[in-house]
XYZ file of C-alpha atoms in Angstrom:
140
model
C 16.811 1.701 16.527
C 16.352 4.271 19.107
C 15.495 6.988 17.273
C 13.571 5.432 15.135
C 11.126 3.892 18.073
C 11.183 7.632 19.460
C 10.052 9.317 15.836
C 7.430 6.864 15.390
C 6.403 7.293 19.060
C 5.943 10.999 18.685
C 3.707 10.053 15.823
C 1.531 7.336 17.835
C 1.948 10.047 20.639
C 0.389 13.048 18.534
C -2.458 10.368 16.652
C -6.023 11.096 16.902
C -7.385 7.943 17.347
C -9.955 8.472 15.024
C -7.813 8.928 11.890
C -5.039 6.415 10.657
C -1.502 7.720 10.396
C 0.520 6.383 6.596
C 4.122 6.161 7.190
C 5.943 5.732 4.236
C 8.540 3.013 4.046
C 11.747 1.895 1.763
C 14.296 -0.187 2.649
C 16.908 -2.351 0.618
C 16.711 -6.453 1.912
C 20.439 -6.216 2.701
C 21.216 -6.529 6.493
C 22.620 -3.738 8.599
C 24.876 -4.642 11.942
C 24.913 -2.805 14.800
C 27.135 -2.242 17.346
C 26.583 -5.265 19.286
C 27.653 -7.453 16.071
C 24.307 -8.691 15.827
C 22.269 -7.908 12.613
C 18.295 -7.488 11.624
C 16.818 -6.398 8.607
C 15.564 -2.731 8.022
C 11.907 -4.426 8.299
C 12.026 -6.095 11.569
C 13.503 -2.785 12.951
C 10.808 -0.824 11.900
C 8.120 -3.326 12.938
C 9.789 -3.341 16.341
C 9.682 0.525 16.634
C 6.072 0.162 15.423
C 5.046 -2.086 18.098
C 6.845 -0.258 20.785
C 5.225 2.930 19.255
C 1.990 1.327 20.195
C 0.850 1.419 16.451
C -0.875 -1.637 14.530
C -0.564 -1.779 10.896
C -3.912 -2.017 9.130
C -3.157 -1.638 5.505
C 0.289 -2.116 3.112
C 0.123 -0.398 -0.616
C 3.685 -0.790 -2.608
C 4.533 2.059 -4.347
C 6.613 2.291 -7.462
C 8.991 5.355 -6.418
C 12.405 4.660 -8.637
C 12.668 5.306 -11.553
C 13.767 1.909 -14.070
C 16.478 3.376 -15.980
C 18.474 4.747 -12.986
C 21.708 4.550 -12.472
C 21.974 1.682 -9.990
C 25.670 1.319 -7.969
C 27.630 -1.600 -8.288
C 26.478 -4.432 -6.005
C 23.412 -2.315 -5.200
C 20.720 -3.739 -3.450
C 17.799 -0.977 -5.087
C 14.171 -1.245 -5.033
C 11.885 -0.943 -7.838
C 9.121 0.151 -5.095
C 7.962 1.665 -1.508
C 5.729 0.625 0.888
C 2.991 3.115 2.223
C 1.664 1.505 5.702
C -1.460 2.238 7.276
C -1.507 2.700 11.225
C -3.676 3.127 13.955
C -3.012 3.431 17.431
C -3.307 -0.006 19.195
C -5.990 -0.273 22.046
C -4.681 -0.048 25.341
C -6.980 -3.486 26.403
C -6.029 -5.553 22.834
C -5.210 -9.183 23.517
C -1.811 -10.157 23.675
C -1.595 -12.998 20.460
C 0.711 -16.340 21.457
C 2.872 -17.864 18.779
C 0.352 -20.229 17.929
C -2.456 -17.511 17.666
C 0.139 -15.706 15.088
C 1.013 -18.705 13.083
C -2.753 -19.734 12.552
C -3.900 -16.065 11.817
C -0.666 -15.946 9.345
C -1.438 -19.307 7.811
C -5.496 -18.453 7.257
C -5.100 -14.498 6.230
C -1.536 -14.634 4.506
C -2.558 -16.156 1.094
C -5.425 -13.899 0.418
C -3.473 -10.888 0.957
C -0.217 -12.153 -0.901
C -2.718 -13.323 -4.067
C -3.933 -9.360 -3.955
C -0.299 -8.440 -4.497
C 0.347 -10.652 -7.157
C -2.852 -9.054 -8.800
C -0.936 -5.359 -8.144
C 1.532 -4.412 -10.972
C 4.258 -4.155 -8.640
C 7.880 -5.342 -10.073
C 8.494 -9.219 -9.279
C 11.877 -8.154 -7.874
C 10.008 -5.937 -5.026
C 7.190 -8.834 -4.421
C 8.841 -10.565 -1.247
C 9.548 -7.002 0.142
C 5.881 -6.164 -0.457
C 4.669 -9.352 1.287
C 6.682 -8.450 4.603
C 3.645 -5.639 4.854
C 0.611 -7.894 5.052
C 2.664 -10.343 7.588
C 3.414 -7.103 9.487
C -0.195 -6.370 9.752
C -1.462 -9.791 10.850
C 2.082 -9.841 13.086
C 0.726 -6.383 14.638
């Protein structure tokens, strides 16, 4: 996590704020644990090193980057698909959202973007890793 939140810092760090920064982004939905015996998902460790990065995500495109007749690994978890994200760097005087402000912005804007991905041709087995983007963005 660490290094993560210090390479994407170096990127929020060298930003002009002018121009958006694309990060691009692949991780299987199997769960890592760390040292502490606790474990997160690839996704909310990169969101967290976003946030901490000072970043906001303002735009998600999936990507198909494997190719189908690969060979796959027994018990592999592989995607189909990548996720290019769109950043900016936050403003220093941007509100601070509650819970509540992030459930009803999720609840109101999360539909419309997930019915955009559905229009995409992205593989059904890479949709729910997809929709993680959009949430990030309203999350961020």
């Amino acid at each position: 996590m660490k290094g993560m939140t210090e390479a994407i810092g170096q990127l929020s760090k060298l930003a002009h704020p002018g121009l958006p920064v694309t990060i691009y982004y692949a991780f299987k939905q199997s769960e890592s644990d760390d040292k502490t015996g606790t474990s997160s998902t690839g996704w909310e460790t990169f969101l967290e090193a976003v946030v901490k990065a000072g970043f906001e995500i303002t735009g998600t495109w999936p990507m198909r980057t494997e190719l189908s007749n690969r060979m796959v690994g027994r018990e592999s978890n592989a995607l189909a698909s990548s996720i290019v994200l769109v950043c900016r760097q936050k403003a220093e005087d941007a509100p601070t959202a509650t819970r509540r402000d992030f459930i009803t912005a999720l609840a109101a804007e999360f539909p419309k973007a997930f019915a955009r991905l559905q229009e995409t041709n992205i593989a059904p087995v890479d949709l729910a890793q997809a929709a993680i983007g959009p949430g990030m963005a309203i999350y961020t």
